[in-house]
mmCIF file of C-alpha atoms in Angstrom:
data_model
loop_
_atom_site.group_PDB
_atom_site.id
_atom_site.type_symbol
_atom_site.label_atom_id
_atom_site.label_comp_id
_atom_site.label_asym_id
_atom_site.label_seq_id
_atom_site.Cartn_x
_atom_site.Cartn_y
_atom_site.Cartn_z
ATOM 1 C CA MET Y 463 37.900 14.678 -57.398
ATOM 2 C CA ALA Y 464 38.938 13.342 -60.749
ATOM 3 C CA GLU Y 465 41.617 11.242 -59.110
ATOM 4 C CA HIS Y 466 39.021 9.785 -56.744
ATOM 5 C CA LEU Y 467 36.694 8.845 -59.600
ATOM 6 C CA ARG Y 468 39.536 7.224 -61.489
ATOM 7 C CA LYS Y 469 40.506 5.093 -58.486
ATOM 8 C CA GLU Y 470 36.874 4.101 -57.909
ATOM 9 C CA ARG Y 471 36.475 3.081 -61.568
ATOM 10 C CA ALA Y 472 39.727 1.115 -61.413
ATOM 11 C CA GLU Y 473 38.556 -0.741 -58.325
ATOM 12 C CA LYS Y 474 35.251 -1.568 -60.012
ATOM 13 C CA GLU Y 475 37.074 -2.865 -63.065
ATOM 14 C CA ASP Y 476 39.361 -4.968 -60.868
ATOM 15 C CA THR Y 477 36.375 -6.331 -58.997
ATOM 16 C CA HIS Y 478 34.569 -7.144 -62.256
ATOM 17 C CA ALA Y 479 37.677 -8.758 -63.654
ATOM 18 C CA ALA Y 480 38.042 -10.835 -60.503
ATOM 19 C CA LYS Y 481 34.447 -11.979 -60.798
ATOM 20 C CA LEU Y 482 34.992 -12.889 -64.445
ATOM 21 C CA ARG Y 483 38.105 -14.896 -63.535
ATOM 22 C CA GLU Y 484 36.180 -16.593 -60.747
ATOM 23 C CA LYS Y 485 33.382 -17.442 -63.157
ATOM 24 C CA ASP Y 486 35.879 -18.713 -65.729
ATOM 25 C CA ASN Y 487 37.528 -20.851 -63.062
ATOM 26 C CA ALA Y 488 34.162 -22.222 -62.000
ATOM 27 C CA LEU Y 489 33.286 -23.003 -65.608
ATOM 28 C CA ALA Y 490 36.664 -24.644 -66.107
ATOM 29 C CA GLU Y 491 36.176 -26.773 -62.982
ATOM 30 C CA ALA Y 492 32.657 -27.690 -64.081
ATOM 31 C CA LYS Y 493 33.967 -28.644 -67.513
ATOM 32 C CA THR Y 494 36.735 -30.706 -65.966
ATOM 33 C CA ASP Y 495 34.264 -32.423 -63.638
ATOM 34 C CA ALA Y 496 31.892 -33.092 -66.531
ATOM 35 C CA GLU Y 497 34.709 -34.556 -68.576
ATOM 36 C CA LYS Y 498 35.674 -36.800 -65.651
ATOM 37 C CA ARG Y 499 32.072 -37.975 -65.255
ATOM 38 C CA LEU Y 500 31.870 -38.606 -68.979
ATOM 39 C CA GLN Y 501 35.089 -40.620 -68.858
ATOM 40 C CA ARG Y 502 33.760 -42.638 -65.922
ATOM 41 C CA ALA Y 503 30.480 -43.258 -67.762
ATOM 42 C CA LEU Y 504 32.376 -44.330 -70.868
ATOM 43 C CA ARG Y 505 34.538 -46.683 -68.798
ATOM 44 C CA VAL Y 506 31.448 -48.175 -67.113
ATOM 45 C CA GLU Y 507 29.742 -48.555 -70.491
ATOM 46 C CA LYS Y 508 32.842 -50.253 -71.867
ATOM 47 C CA GLN Y 509 33.039 -52.543 -68.850
ATOM 48 C CA ASN Y 510 29.341 -53.430 -69.212
ATOM 49 C CA ALA Y 511 29.863 -54.148 -72.895
ATOM 50 C CA GLU Y 512 32.844 -56.346 -72.048
ATOM 51 C CA LEU Y 513 30.824 -58.173 -69.382
ATOM 52 C CA GLU Y 514 27.970 -58.679 -71.832
ATOM 53 C CA GLU Y 515 30.411 -60.062 -74.370
ATOM 54 C CA VAL Y 516 31.884 -62.386 -71.745
ATOM 55 C CA GLY Y 517 28.337 -63.447 -70.835
ATOM 56 C CA ARG Y 518 27.513 -64.149 -74.475
ATOM 57 C CA GLN Y 519 30.707 -66.146 -74.847
ATOM 58 C CA GLN Y 520 29.959 -68.129 -71.684
ATOM 59 C CA GLN Y 521 26.380 -68.765 -72.863
ATOM 60 C CA ALA Y 522 27.676 -69.889 -76.246
ATOM 61 C CA GLU Y 523 30.189 -72.168 -74.496
ATOM 62 C CA LEU Y 524 27.429 -73.572 -72.268
ATOM 63 C CA GLU Y 525 25.172 -74.226 -75.259
ATOM 64 C CA TYR Y 526 28.072 -75.880 -77.074
ATOM 65 C CA ARG Y 527 28.782 -78.124 -74.097
ATOM 66 C CA GLN Y 528 25.100 -79.002 -73.800
ATOM 67 C CA GLN Y 529 25.084 -79.940 -77.472
ATOM 68 C CA LEU Y 530 28.139 -82.125 -76.873
ATOM 69 C CA ILE Y 531 26.442 -83.773 -73.890
ATOM 70 C CA THR Y 532 23.302 -84.406 -75.960
ATOM 71 C CA GLN Y 533 25.393 -85.874 -78.771
ATOM 72 C CA LEU Y 534 27.331 -88.055 -76.331
ATOM 73 C CA LYS Y 535 24.119 -89.286 -74.704
ATOM 74 C CA SER Y 536 22.707 -90.076 -78.135
ATOM 75 C CA ARG Y 537 25.849 -91.991 -79.088
ATOM 76 C CA LEU Y 538 25.902 -93.835 -75.756
ATOM 77 C CA SER Y 539 22.231 -94.707 -76.175
ATOM 78 C CA ALA Y 540 22.917 -96.008 -79.669
ATOM 79 C CA MET Y 541 25.870 -98.015 -78.359
ATOM 80 C CA GLN Y 542 23.749 -99.406 -75.552
ATOM 81 C CA GLN Y 543 21.017 -100.394 -77.992
ATOM 82 C CA GLN Y 544 23.628 -102.148 -80.092
ATOM 83 C CA LEU Y 545 25.111 -103.930 -77.086
ATOM 84 C CA VAL Y 546 21.740 -104.905 -75.616
ATOM 85 C CA GLY Y 547 19.549 -105.006 -78.694
ATOM 86 C CA ASN Y 548 21.659 -106.862 -81.241
ATOM 87 C CA PRO Y 549 21.616 -110.224 -79.423
ATOM 88 C CA ILE Y 550 17.842 -109.940 -79.104
ATOM 89 C CA THR Y 551 17.478 -109.005 -82.766
ATOM 90 C CA LEU Y 552 19.562 -112.070 -83.594
ATOM 91 C CA LEU Y 553 17.364 -114.170 -81.314
ATOM 92 C CA TYR Y 554 14.227 -113.029 -83.159
ATOM 93 C CA ALA Y 555 15.849 -113.670 -86.540
ATOM 94 C CA ARG Y 556 16.718 -117.212 -85.470
ATOM 95 C CA ARG Y 557 13.228 -117.729 -84.069
ATOM 96 C CA ARG Y 558 11.642 -116.591 -87.346
ATOM 97 C CA THR Y 559 13.903 -119.017 -89.215
ATOM 98 C CA ARG Y 560 12.865 -121.833 -86.869
ATOM 99 C CA ARG Y 561 9.205 -120.866 -87.296
ATOM 100 C CA GLN Y 562 9.514 -121.092 -91.073
ATOM 101 C CA LEU Y 563 11.218 -124.494 -90.854
ATOM 102 C CA VAL Y 564 8.601 -125.779 -88.409
ATOM 103 C CA GLU Y 565 5.724 -124.577 -90.583
ATOM 104 C CA GLU Y 566 7.289 -126.166 -93.661
ATOM 105 C CA ALA Y 567 7.622 -129.431 -91.749
ATOM 106 C CA GLY Y 568 3.967 -129.221 -90.692
ATOM 107 C CA LYS Y 569 4.725 -129.314 -86.977
ATOM 108 C CA PRO Y 570 2.492 -127.545 -84.414
ATOM 109 C CA GLN Y 571 3.158 -123.977 -83.319
ATOM 110 C CA ALA Y 572 4.004 -125.185 -79.815
ATOM 111 C CA ALA Y 573 7.324 -126.456 -81.171
ATOM 112 C CA VAL Y 574 8.405 -122.952 -82.125
ATOM 113 C CA GLY Y 575 10.531 -120.622 -80.037
ATOM 114 C CA ALA Y 576 12.503 -122.845 -77.694
ATOM 115 C CA VAL Y 577 16.003 -121.455 -77.300
ATOM 116 C CA ALA Y 578 17.188 -124.688 -75.707
ATOM 117 C CA LYS Y 579 14.953 -127.703 -76.225
ATOM 118 C CA PRO Y 580 14.175 -130.025 -73.288
ATOM 119 C CA THR Y 581 16.412 -133.055 -73.185
ATOM 120 C CA ALA Y 582 16.441 -136.113 -70.974
ATOM 121 C CA LYS Y 583 20.131 -136.754 -71.558
ATOM 122 C CA GLY Y 584 22.005 -136.532 -68.280
ATOM 123 C CA ALA Y 585 18.892 -135.473 -66.382
ATOM 124 C CA SER Y 586 17.909 -136.848 -63.024
ATOM 125 C CA GLN Y 587 14.393 -138.099 -62.339
ATOM 126 C CA ALA Y 588 12.019 -135.146 -61.875
ATOM 127 C CA ALA Y 589 10.112 -134.924 -58.643
ATOM 128 C CA LYS Y 590 6.468 -135.909 -59.044
ATOM 129 C CA TRP Y 591 4.104 -132.982 -59.237
ATOM 130 C CA VAL Y 592 0.342 -132.863 -59.061
ATOM 131 C CA SER Y 593 -1.838 -130.853 -61.410
ATOM 132 C CA LEU Y 594 -3.999 -128.314 -59.593
ATOM 133 C CA VAL Y 595 -6.314 -127.603 -62.540
ATOM 134 C CA PRO Y 596 -9.874 -128.862 -61.832
ATOM 135 C CA ASP Y 597 -11.342 -131.287 -64.371
ATOM 136 C CA GLN Y 598 -13.926 -128.782 -65.615
ATOM 137 C CA PHE Y 599 -11.171 -126.369 -66.681
ATOM 138 C CA ARG Y 600 -8.736 -128.806 -68.294
ATOM 139 C CA SER Y 601 -10.189 -128.518 -71.769
ATOM 140 C CA ILE Y 602 -9.452 -125.097 -73.244
ATOM 141 C CA PRO Y 603 -11.346 -123.617 -76.208
ATOM 142 C CA PRO Y 604 -9.826 -123.120 -79.677
ATOM 143 C CA GLN Y 605 -7.470 -120.167 -79.585
ATOM 144 C CA THR Y 606 -7.807 -116.920 -81.491
ATOM 145 C CA VAL Y 607 -5.269 -116.767 -84.319
ATOM 146 C CA PHE Y 608 -3.241 -113.561 -84.233
ATOM 147 C CA ASP Y 609 -1.193 -112.151 -87.067
ATOM 148 C CA GLU Y 610 2.563 -112.494 -86.589
ATOM 149 C CA ASN Y 611 2.951 -108.735 -87.037
ATOM 150 C CA ASP Y 612 0.182 -107.805 -84.579
ATOM 151 C CA ARG Y 613 1.835 -105.418 -82.090
ATOM 152 C CA ASP Y 614 -1.243 -104.667 -79.995
ATOM 153 C CA PHE Y 615 -0.796 -106.773 -76.846
ATOM 154 C CA GLY Y 616 1.507 -109.501 -75.568
ATOM 155 C CA VAL Y 617 1.806 -111.565 -72.383
ATOM 156 C CA ALA Y 618 5.089 -112.684 -70.794
ATOM 157 C CA VAL Y 619 4.944 -115.675 -68.426
ATOM 158 C CA PHE Y 620 7.978 -116.695 -66.334
ATOM 159 C CA GLY Y 621 8.719 -120.199 -65.097
ATOM 160 C CA PHE Y 622 11.560 -122.188 -63.576
ATOM 161 C CA ASN Y 623 10.773 -125.033 -61.176
ATOM 162 C CA ARG Y 624 6.998 -124.981 -60.579
ATOM 163 C CA PRO Y 625 5.224 -126.909 -63.356
ATOM 164 C CA ASP Y 626 1.924 -126.952 -61.466
ATOM 165 C CA LEU Y 627 1.804 -123.146 -61.330
ATOM 166 C CA MET Y 628 2.881 -122.812 -64.966
ATOM 167 C CA GLU Y 629 0.057 -125.136 -65.978
ATOM 168 C CA GLY Y 630 -2.467 -123.056 -64.037
ATOM 169 C CA VAL Y 631 -1.423 -119.727 -65.549
ATOM 170 C CA LEU Y 632 -1.377 -121.058 -69.122
ATOM 171 C CA THR Y 633 -4.718 -122.824 -68.657
ATOM 172 C CA SER Y 634 -6.300 -119.572 -67.486
ATOM 173 C CA LEU Y 635 -4.838 -117.679 -70.450
ATOM 174 C CA GLY Y 636 -6.107 -120.465 -72.701
ATOM 175 C CA HIS Y 637 -9.664 -119.939 -71.453
ATOM 176 C CA GLN Y 638 -9.187 -116.264 -72.360
ATOM 177 C CA LYS Y 639 -8.105 -117.354 -75.893
ATOM 178 C CA MET Y 640 -4.864 -115.424 -75.489
ATOM 179 C CA LEU Y 641 -2.219 -118.157 -75.879
ATOM 180 C CA GLY Y 642 -1.335 -116.844 -79.330
ATOM 181 C CA ARG Y 643 -0.011 -113.729 -77.596
ATOM 182 C CA VAL Y 644 1.915 -115.549 -74.836
ATOM 183 C CA HIS Y 645 5.715 -115.736 -74.582
ATOM 184 C CA VAL Y 646 6.995 -118.194 -71.955
ATOM 185 C CA PHE Y 647 10.411 -117.448 -70.426
ATOM 186 C CA ILE Y 648 12.191 -120.346 -68.687
ATOM 187 C CA ASP Y 649 15.583 -119.989 -67.022
ATOM 188 C CA GLY Y 650 18.180 -122.747 -67.460
ATOM 189 C CA ASP Y 651 19.961 -125.289 -65.294
ATOM 190 C CA GLN Y 652 23.550 -124.185 -66.117
ATOM 191 C CA GLY Y 653 24.602 -127.825 -66.543
ATOM 192 C CA ARG Y 654 23.149 -128.959 -63.185
ATOM 193 C CA PRO Y 655 21.375 -132.327 -63.623
ATOM 194 C CA HIS Y 656 19.508 -132.028 -60.316
ATOM 195 C CA ALA Y 657 17.830 -128.823 -61.579
ATOM 196 C CA ARG Y 658 17.393 -129.927 -65.191
ATOM 197 C CA ALA Y 659 14.695 -132.519 -64.527
ATOM 198 C CA ILE Y 660 12.146 -130.173 -62.977
ATOM 199 C CA ILE Y 661 12.951 -127.421 -65.499
ATOM 200 C CA ASN Y 662 12.291 -129.976 -68.244
ATOM 201 C CA GLU Y 663 8.907 -130.602 -66.642
ATOM 202 C CA VAL Y 664 8.123 -126.877 -66.777
ATOM 203 C CA ALA Y 665 9.187 -126.701 -70.425
ATOM 204 C CA ASP Y 666 7.103 -129.779 -71.258
ATOM 205 C CA VAL Y 667 4.053 -128.191 -69.637
ATOM 206 C CA ALA Y 668 4.547 -125.008 -71.661
ATOM 207 C CA ALA Y 669 4.980 -127.017 -74.872
ATOM 208 C CA ARG Y 670 1.499 -128.547 -74.405
ATOM 209 C CA PHE Y 671 -0.052 -125.120 -75.003
ATOM 210 C CA PRO Y 672 -0.081 -123.315 -78.390
ATOM 211 C CA VAL Y 673 1.812 -120.287 -77.107
ATOM 212 C CA ARG Y 674 3.498 -117.758 -79.391
ATOM 213 C CA ALA Y 675 7.026 -118.655 -78.233
ATOM 214 C CA ILE Y 676 8.997 -120.459 -75.545
ATOM 215 C CA HIS Y 677 12.224 -118.670 -74.627
ATOM 216 C CA ARG Y 678 14.224 -121.311 -72.776
ATOM 217 C CA ARG Y 679 17.780 -120.678 -71.608
ATOM 218 C CA ALA Y 680 20.536 -123.249 -71.150
ATOM 219 C CA GLY Y 681 22.490 -121.067 -68.720
ATOM 220 C CA ASN Y 682 21.057 -119.958 -65.411
ATOM 221 C CA LEU Y 683 20.605 -116.197 -65.812
ATOM 222 C CA GLY Y 684 18.705 -115.565 -62.610
ATOM 223 C CA PHE Y 685 15.266 -114.001 -62.492
ATOM 224 C CA ARG Y 686 16.486 -110.389 -62.530
ATOM 225 C CA LYS Y 687 18.287 -110.808 -65.851
ATOM 226 C CA MET Y 688 15.446 -112.915 -67.258
ATOM 227 C CA MET Y 689 13.022 -110.104 -66.427
ATOM 228 C CA LEU Y 690 15.227 -107.462 -68.077
ATOM 229 C CA GLN Y 691 15.575 -109.598 -71.205
ATOM 230 C CA ALA Y 692 11.842 -110.241 -71.318
ATOM 231 C CA MET Y 693 11.102 -106.527 -70.923
ATOM 232 C CA THR Y 694 13.394 -105.804 -73.862
ATOM 233 C CA ILE Y 695 11.912 -108.520 -76.074
ATOM 234 C CA MET Y 696 8.299 -107.674 -75.253
ATOM 235 C CA SER Y 697 8.697 -103.898 -75.599
ATOM 236 C CA ASP Y 698 10.347 -104.409 -79.002
ATOM 237 C CA ARG Y 699 7.550 -106.762 -80.094
ATOM 238 C CA TYR Y 700 4.371 -105.208 -78.631
ATOM 239 C CA ASP Y 701 2.808 -101.805 -77.927
ATOM 240 C CA MET Y 702 1.164 -103.050 -74.702
ATOM 241 C CA MET Y 703 2.240 -105.958 -72.528
ATOM 242 C CA LEU Y 704 1.396 -107.916 -69.378
ATOM 243 C CA PHE Y 705 4.049 -109.599 -67.192
ATOM 244 C CA LEU Y 706 3.090 -112.663 -65.126
ATOM 245 C CA GLU Y 707 5.315 -114.774 -62.926
ATOM 246 C CA ASP Y 708 4.083 -118.340 -62.645
ATOM 247 C CA ASP Y 709 2.713 -117.633 -59.167
ATOM 248 C CA CYS Y 710 0.596 -114.718 -60.442
ATOM 249 C CA PHE Y 711 -2.668 -116.381 -61.429
ATOM 250 C CA PRO Y 712 -4.863 -114.384 -63.853
ATOM 251 C CA THR Y 713 -8.655 -114.477 -63.523
ATOM 252 C CA ARG Y 714 -10.952 -115.049 -66.499
ATOM 253 C CA ASP Y 715 -11.226 -111.297 -67.269
ATOM 254 C CA CYS Y 716 -7.576 -110.431 -66.694
ATOM 255 C CA CYS Y 717 -6.402 -109.834 -70.268
ATOM 256 C CA ARG Y 718 -9.561 -107.993 -71.305
ATOM 257 C CA ILE Y 719 -9.310 -105.618 -68.346
ATOM 258 C CA PHE Y 720 -5.569 -105.075 -68.738
ATOM 259 C CA ARG Y 721 -5.927 -104.215 -72.423
ATOM 260 C CA ALA Y 722 -8.614 -101.645 -71.620
ATOM 261 C CA GLU Y 723 -6.670 -100.139 -68.703
ATOM 262 C CA LEU Y 724 -3.409 -99.977 -70.670
ATOM 263 C CA GLY Y 725 -5.208 -98.210 -73.491
ATOM 264 C CA LEU Y 726 -6.387 -95.665 -70.929
ATOM 265 C CA ILE Y 727 -3.004 -94.939 -69.320
ATOM 266 C CA ALA Y 728 -1.297 -94.722 -72.712
ATOM 267 C CA LYS Y 729 -2.645 -91.162 -72.812
ATOM 268 C CA GLN Y 730 -1.539 -90.330 -69.248
ATOM 269 C CA ASP Y 731 2.105 -89.231 -69.148
ATOM 270 C CA ASP Y 732 2.331 -89.424 -65.337
ATOM 271 C CA VAL Y 733 1.160 -93.066 -65.100
ATOM 272 C CA PHE Y 734 3.680 -95.865 -65.691
ATOM 273 C CA SER Y 735 1.842 -99.124 -65.151
ATOM 274 C CA VAL Y 736 -1.363 -101.019 -64.406
ATOM 275 C CA TYR Y 737 -1.385 -103.708 -61.712
ATOM 276 C CA GLY Y 738 -4.003 -106.339 -60.965
ATOM 277 C CA HIS Y 739 -2.977 -107.526 -57.482
ATOM 278 C CA PRO Y 740 -3.920 -104.650 -55.106
ATOM 279 C CA PHE Y 741 -2.118 -104.123 -51.809
ATOM 280 C CA GLY Y 742 -5.419 -103.936 -49.936
ATOM 281 C CA LEU Y 743 -4.389 -101.040 -47.687
ATOM 282 C CA PRO Y 744 -6.647 -98.132 -46.605
ATOM 283 C CA ASN Y 745 -4.305 -95.576 -48.207
ATOM 284 C CA GLU Y 746 -4.319 -97.331 -51.594
ATOM 285 C CA THR Y 747 -6.177 -95.270 -54.179
ATOM 286 C CA GLU Y 748 -6.937 -95.903 -57.853
ATOM 287 C CA TYR Y 749 -3.646 -94.214 -58.759
ATOM 288 C CA PHE Y 750 -0.926 -95.279 -56.321
ATOM 289 C CA THR Y 751 2.676 -94.074 -56.035
ATOM 290 C CA ARG Y 752 4.085 -97.531 -55.249
ATOM 291 C CA PHE Y 753 4.912 -100.003 -58.060
ATOM 292 C CA GLN Y 754 3.484 -103.526 -57.817
ATOM 293 C CA GLY Y 755 5.408 -106.261 -59.635
ATOM 294 C CA TRP Y 756 2.943 -109.112 -59.054
ATOM 295 C CA GLY Y 757 0.995 -109.113 -62.300
ATOM 296 C CA TRP Y 758 1.564 -105.782 -64.006
ATOM 297 C CA GLY Y 759 1.478 -104.232 -67.440
ATOM 298 C CA THR Y 760 2.626 -101.149 -69.277
ATOM 299 C CA THR Y 761 3.187 -99.779 -72.770
ATOM 300 C CA SER Y 762 6.335 -99.949 -74.850
ATOM 301 C CA ALA Y 763 6.596 -96.151 -74.944
ATOM 302 C CA LYS Y 764 6.505 -95.947 -71.136
ATOM 303 C CA LEU Y 765 8.730 -98.952 -70.468
ATOM 304 C CA LYS Y 766 11.718 -98.284 -72.717
ATOM 305 C CA PRO Y 767 13.031 -95.102 -70.996
ATOM 306 C CA VAL Y 768 12.690 -96.710 -67.544
ATOM 307 C CA LEU Y 769 14.169 -99.993 -68.789
ATOM 308 C CA SER Y 770 17.257 -98.140 -70.031
ATOM 309 C CA ASP Y 771 17.923 -96.832 -66.504
ATOM 310 C CA LEU Y 772 16.967 -100.178 -64.960
ATOM 311 C CA VAL Y 773 19.621 -101.949 -67.051
ATOM 312 C CA ARG Y 774 22.208 -99.361 -65.967
ATOM 313 C CA CYS Y 775 21.318 -99.999 -62.323
ATOM 314 C CA TYR Y 776 21.568 -103.762 -62.863
ATOM 315 C CA TRP Y 777 25.095 -103.435 -64.269
ATOM 316 C CA MET Y 778 26.301 -101.127 -61.490
ATOM 317 C CA ASP Y 779 28.762 -102.391 -58.930
ATOM 318 C CA GLU Y 780 26.685 -103.063 -55.826
ATOM 319 C CA ALA Y 781 28.488 -100.347 -53.856
ATOM 320 C CA ASP Y 782 27.719 -97.843 -56.617
ATOM 321 C CA PHE Y 783 24.107 -98.991 -56.763
ATOM 322 C CA LEU Y 784 23.651 -98.588 -53.013
ATOM 323 C CA ALA Y 785 25.280 -95.147 -53.173
ATOM 324 C CA PHE Y 786 22.819 -94.206 -55.927
ATOM 325 C CA THR Y 787 19.760 -95.411 -54.012
ATOM 326 C CA HIS Y 788 20.961 -93.688 -50.835
ATOM 327 C CA GLU Y 789 21.226 -90.369 -52.671
ATOM 328 C CA ALA Y 790 17.994 -90.876 -54.621
ATOM 329 C CA MET Y 791 15.817 -91.785 -51.633
ATOM 330 C CA THR Y 792 15.137 -88.267 -50.396
ATOM 331 C CA GLU Y 793 12.369 -87.585 -47.895
ATOM 332 C CA GLU Y 794 10.060 -86.660 -50.777
ATOM 333 C CA ILE Y 795 10.793 -89.903 -52.655
ATOM 334 C CA LEU Y 796 10.386 -92.026 -49.520
ATOM 335 C CA GLN Y 797 6.960 -90.479 -48.976
ATOM 336 C CA ARG Y 798 6.029 -91.700 -52.458
ATOM 337 C CA ILE Y 799 7.374 -95.261 -52.313
ATOM 338 C CA ASP Y 800 7.210 -96.306 -48.649
ATOM 339 C CA VAL Y 801 3.420 -96.482 -48.467
ATOM 340 C CA THR Y 802 2.967 -100.237 -47.878
ATOM 341 C CA PRO Y 803 3.987 -100.939 -44.247
ATOM 342 C CA GLY Y 804 5.393 -104.438 -43.922
ATOM 343 C CA ARG Y 805 6.583 -104.400 -47.522
ATOM 344 C CA GLN Y 806 8.554 -101.178 -47.979
ATOM 345 C CA PRO Y 807 10.720 -100.782 -51.103
ATOM 346 C CA SER Y 808 13.387 -98.803 -49.235
ATOM 347 C CA VAL Y 809 14.224 -101.840 -47.083
ATOM 348 C CA THR Y 810 15.362 -103.758 -50.161
ATOM 349 C CA LEU Y 811 16.860 -100.735 -51.924
ATOM 350 C CA LYS Y 812 19.239 -100.228 -48.992
ATOM 351 C CA ARG Y 813 20.533 -103.802 -49.355
ATOM 352 C CA PHE Y 814 20.720 -104.920 -52.993
ATOM 353 C CA PHE Y 815 19.314 -104.584 -56.521
ATOM 354 C CA ALA Y 816 15.822 -105.965 -57.060
ATOM 355 C CA TRP Y 817 14.140 -105.307 -60.399
ATOM 356 C CA ASP Y 818 10.713 -104.457 -58.969
ATOM 357 C CA GLU Y 819 11.819 -102.169 -56.128
ATOM 358 C CA THR Y 820 14.307 -100.428 -58.422
ATOM 359 C CA THR Y 821 11.504 -99.904 -60.946
ATOM 360 C CA CYS Y 822 9.489 -98.418 -58.097
ATOM 361 C CA LEU Y 823 12.315 -95.968 -57.328
ATOM 362 C CA LEU Y 824 12.993 -95.013 -60.957
ATOM 363 C CA THR Y 825 9.336 -94.290 -61.679
ATOM 364 C CA ALA Y 826 9.017 -92.292 -58.448
ATOM 365 C CA LEU Y 827 11.994 -90.169 -59.502
ATOM 366 C CA ARG Y 828 10.046 -89.434 -62.694
ATOM 367 C CA GLY Y 829 6.956 -88.457 -60.697
ATOM 368 C CA MET Y 830 4.960 -91.369 -62.155
ATOM 369 C CA LYS Y 831 2.095 -93.323 -60.584
ATOM 370 C CA HIS Y 832 0.586 -96.784 -61.073
ATOM 371 C CA LYS Y 833 -3.060 -97.626 -61.753
ATOM 372 C CA ARG Y 834 -4.862 -100.337 -59.847
ATOM 373 C CA THR Y 835 -7.423 -102.335 -61.813
ATOM 374 C CA ALA Y 836 -11.003 -101.707 -60.724
ATOM 375 C CA VAL Y 837 -11.282 -105.347 -59.568
ATOM 376 C CA ARG Y 838 -8.625 -107.874 -58.584
ATOM 377 C CA VAL Y 839 -7.627 -109.823 -61.689
ATOM 378 C CA ILE Y 840 -4.349 -111.297 -60.374
ATOM 379 C CA HIS Y 841 -3.961 -113.595 -57.363
ATOM 380 C CA ASN Y 842 -0.455 -114.300 -56.069
ATOM 381 C CA CYS Y 843 -0.375 -117.954 -55.079
ATOM 382 C CA GLY Y 844 3.347 -118.324 -54.385
ATOM 383 C CA ALA Y 845 3.156 -118.649 -50.614
ATOM 384 C CA GLY Y 846 4.509 -122.012 -49.551
ATOM 385 C CA SER Y 847 5.406 -123.103 -53.116
ATOM 386 C CA ALA Y 848 8.785 -124.478 -54.129
ATOM 387 C CA GLY Y 849 11.186 -121.664 -54.923
ATOM 388 C CA SER Y 850 9.072 -119.115 -53.069
ATOM 389 C CA HIS Y 851 10.437 -116.509 -50.641
ATOM 390 C CA PHE Y 852 7.095 -116.558 -48.815
ATOM 391 C CA THR Y 853 6.839 -119.654 -46.636
ATOM 392 C CA LYS Y 854 4.573 -118.426 -43.804
ATOM 393 C CA VAL Y 855 1.301 -118.854 -45.664
ATOM 394 C CA GLU Y 856 -1.082 -117.422 -43.058
ATOM 395 C CA HIS Y 857 1.044 -114.307 -42.496
ATOM 396 C CA TYR Y 858 1.137 -113.518 -46.195
ATOM 397 C CA ARG Y 859 -2.628 -113.814 -46.607
ATOM 398 C CA LYS Y 860 -2.920 -110.355 -45.036
ATOM 399 C CA PRO Y 861 -2.281 -106.920 -46.604
ATOM 400 C CA PRO Y 862 -0.053 -105.741 -48.136
ATOM 401 C CA PHE Y 863 0.602 -109.273 -49.522
ATOM 402 C CA ASN Y 864 -2.908 -110.811 -49.901
ATOM 403 C CA MET Y 865 -1.493 -114.118 -51.119
ATOM 404 C CA ILE Y 866 -3.469 -117.334 -51.439
ATOM 405 C CA ALA Y 867 -2.463 -120.991 -51.638
ATOM 406 C CA ALA Y 868 -1.852 -122.564 -55.034
ATOM 407 C CA ASP Y 869 -4.772 -124.993 -54.645
ATOM 408 C CA GLU Y 870 -7.205 -122.086 -54.125
ATOM 409 C CA VAL Y 871 -6.666 -120.169 -57.365
ATOM 410 C CA TRP Y 872 -9.490 -121.751 -59.362
ATOM 411 C CA ASP Y 873 -11.962 -120.659 -56.701
ATOM 412 C CA HIS Y 874 -11.170 -117.113 -57.875
ATOM 413 C CA PHE Y 875 -11.030 -117.759 -61.636
#
């Protein structure tokens, strides 16, 4: 009996010991597993910390590179201003010197500003031209005298070989008493006697009016470069400006309306320009997404950023320029600019650089619009004129051109 009890107790002790060992083993395994999980968690935490550090380093590197890019752009912009601006600054310095000499000599203001004075030496006989200004408009009133430092508003007028149109534009501006704000830009003959005579006629017409300055070139720059130079000069000189080619005839209220409209859009970041020669299409609204270069104005603050890109486009190799326009003219951009059937900017932009269509593209890329004047204050009268691209007069009387003949402009004054 005693032996039986002893064996039973021994078995119970063995069983209990086995259970304790089993429990110890389970605890040991659990501890080992927990340690492994902890190690994995620590490794993951370390990896995350390393990734975060790499991310911070990459972000710091990105910010550093962006700072470098900003600095490089700033330096390039400064270099560009030096390359483009210094000759113009020199031009103004020379003009101011000439103005002082002219005033000391007691000569009229009309003598001031000519970069290259008209000369008959070596010139051929100019073709006869007929004045289109009616007798009742020939006499212009005394002009308002503007301070030399007045930056408010300036007018750029372009001429080359159409003295009759130049006379009409300046006469209209004279009746608006704005000649003291007018800068006349005349391209040169590049040593060609057959061109010099008629250009001399244009310069002589301009010299009859008391304009602020006559910027005449000896070399033939071409209208694109003349426009870019004029944009630079005018935006450096004035806060608001109006650009008129000699075939863009201004009505009697043109300058007053442009000054008011430009003052309005100066506060509108998404509007680039004001134009006075509407396209006359059903889809044309007060704010239009297509730029109009026939009688337009803008502010210095709006023009300078676009002008910087416009100059870059002008200096591009033509293949590079066409590659740029091809990439830039997405479906969205085409929907903004190609809104004047019969006169679509993309047609030109696929072929060559044109200052007005490129301006249209650059402003569209910025999401900017253009404001039409409430009434037409510019009439394009270039159809059929010498030097005009528009020879089929009747065709170009219709939208989107709406051109008139040169002998009709005073009916709309």
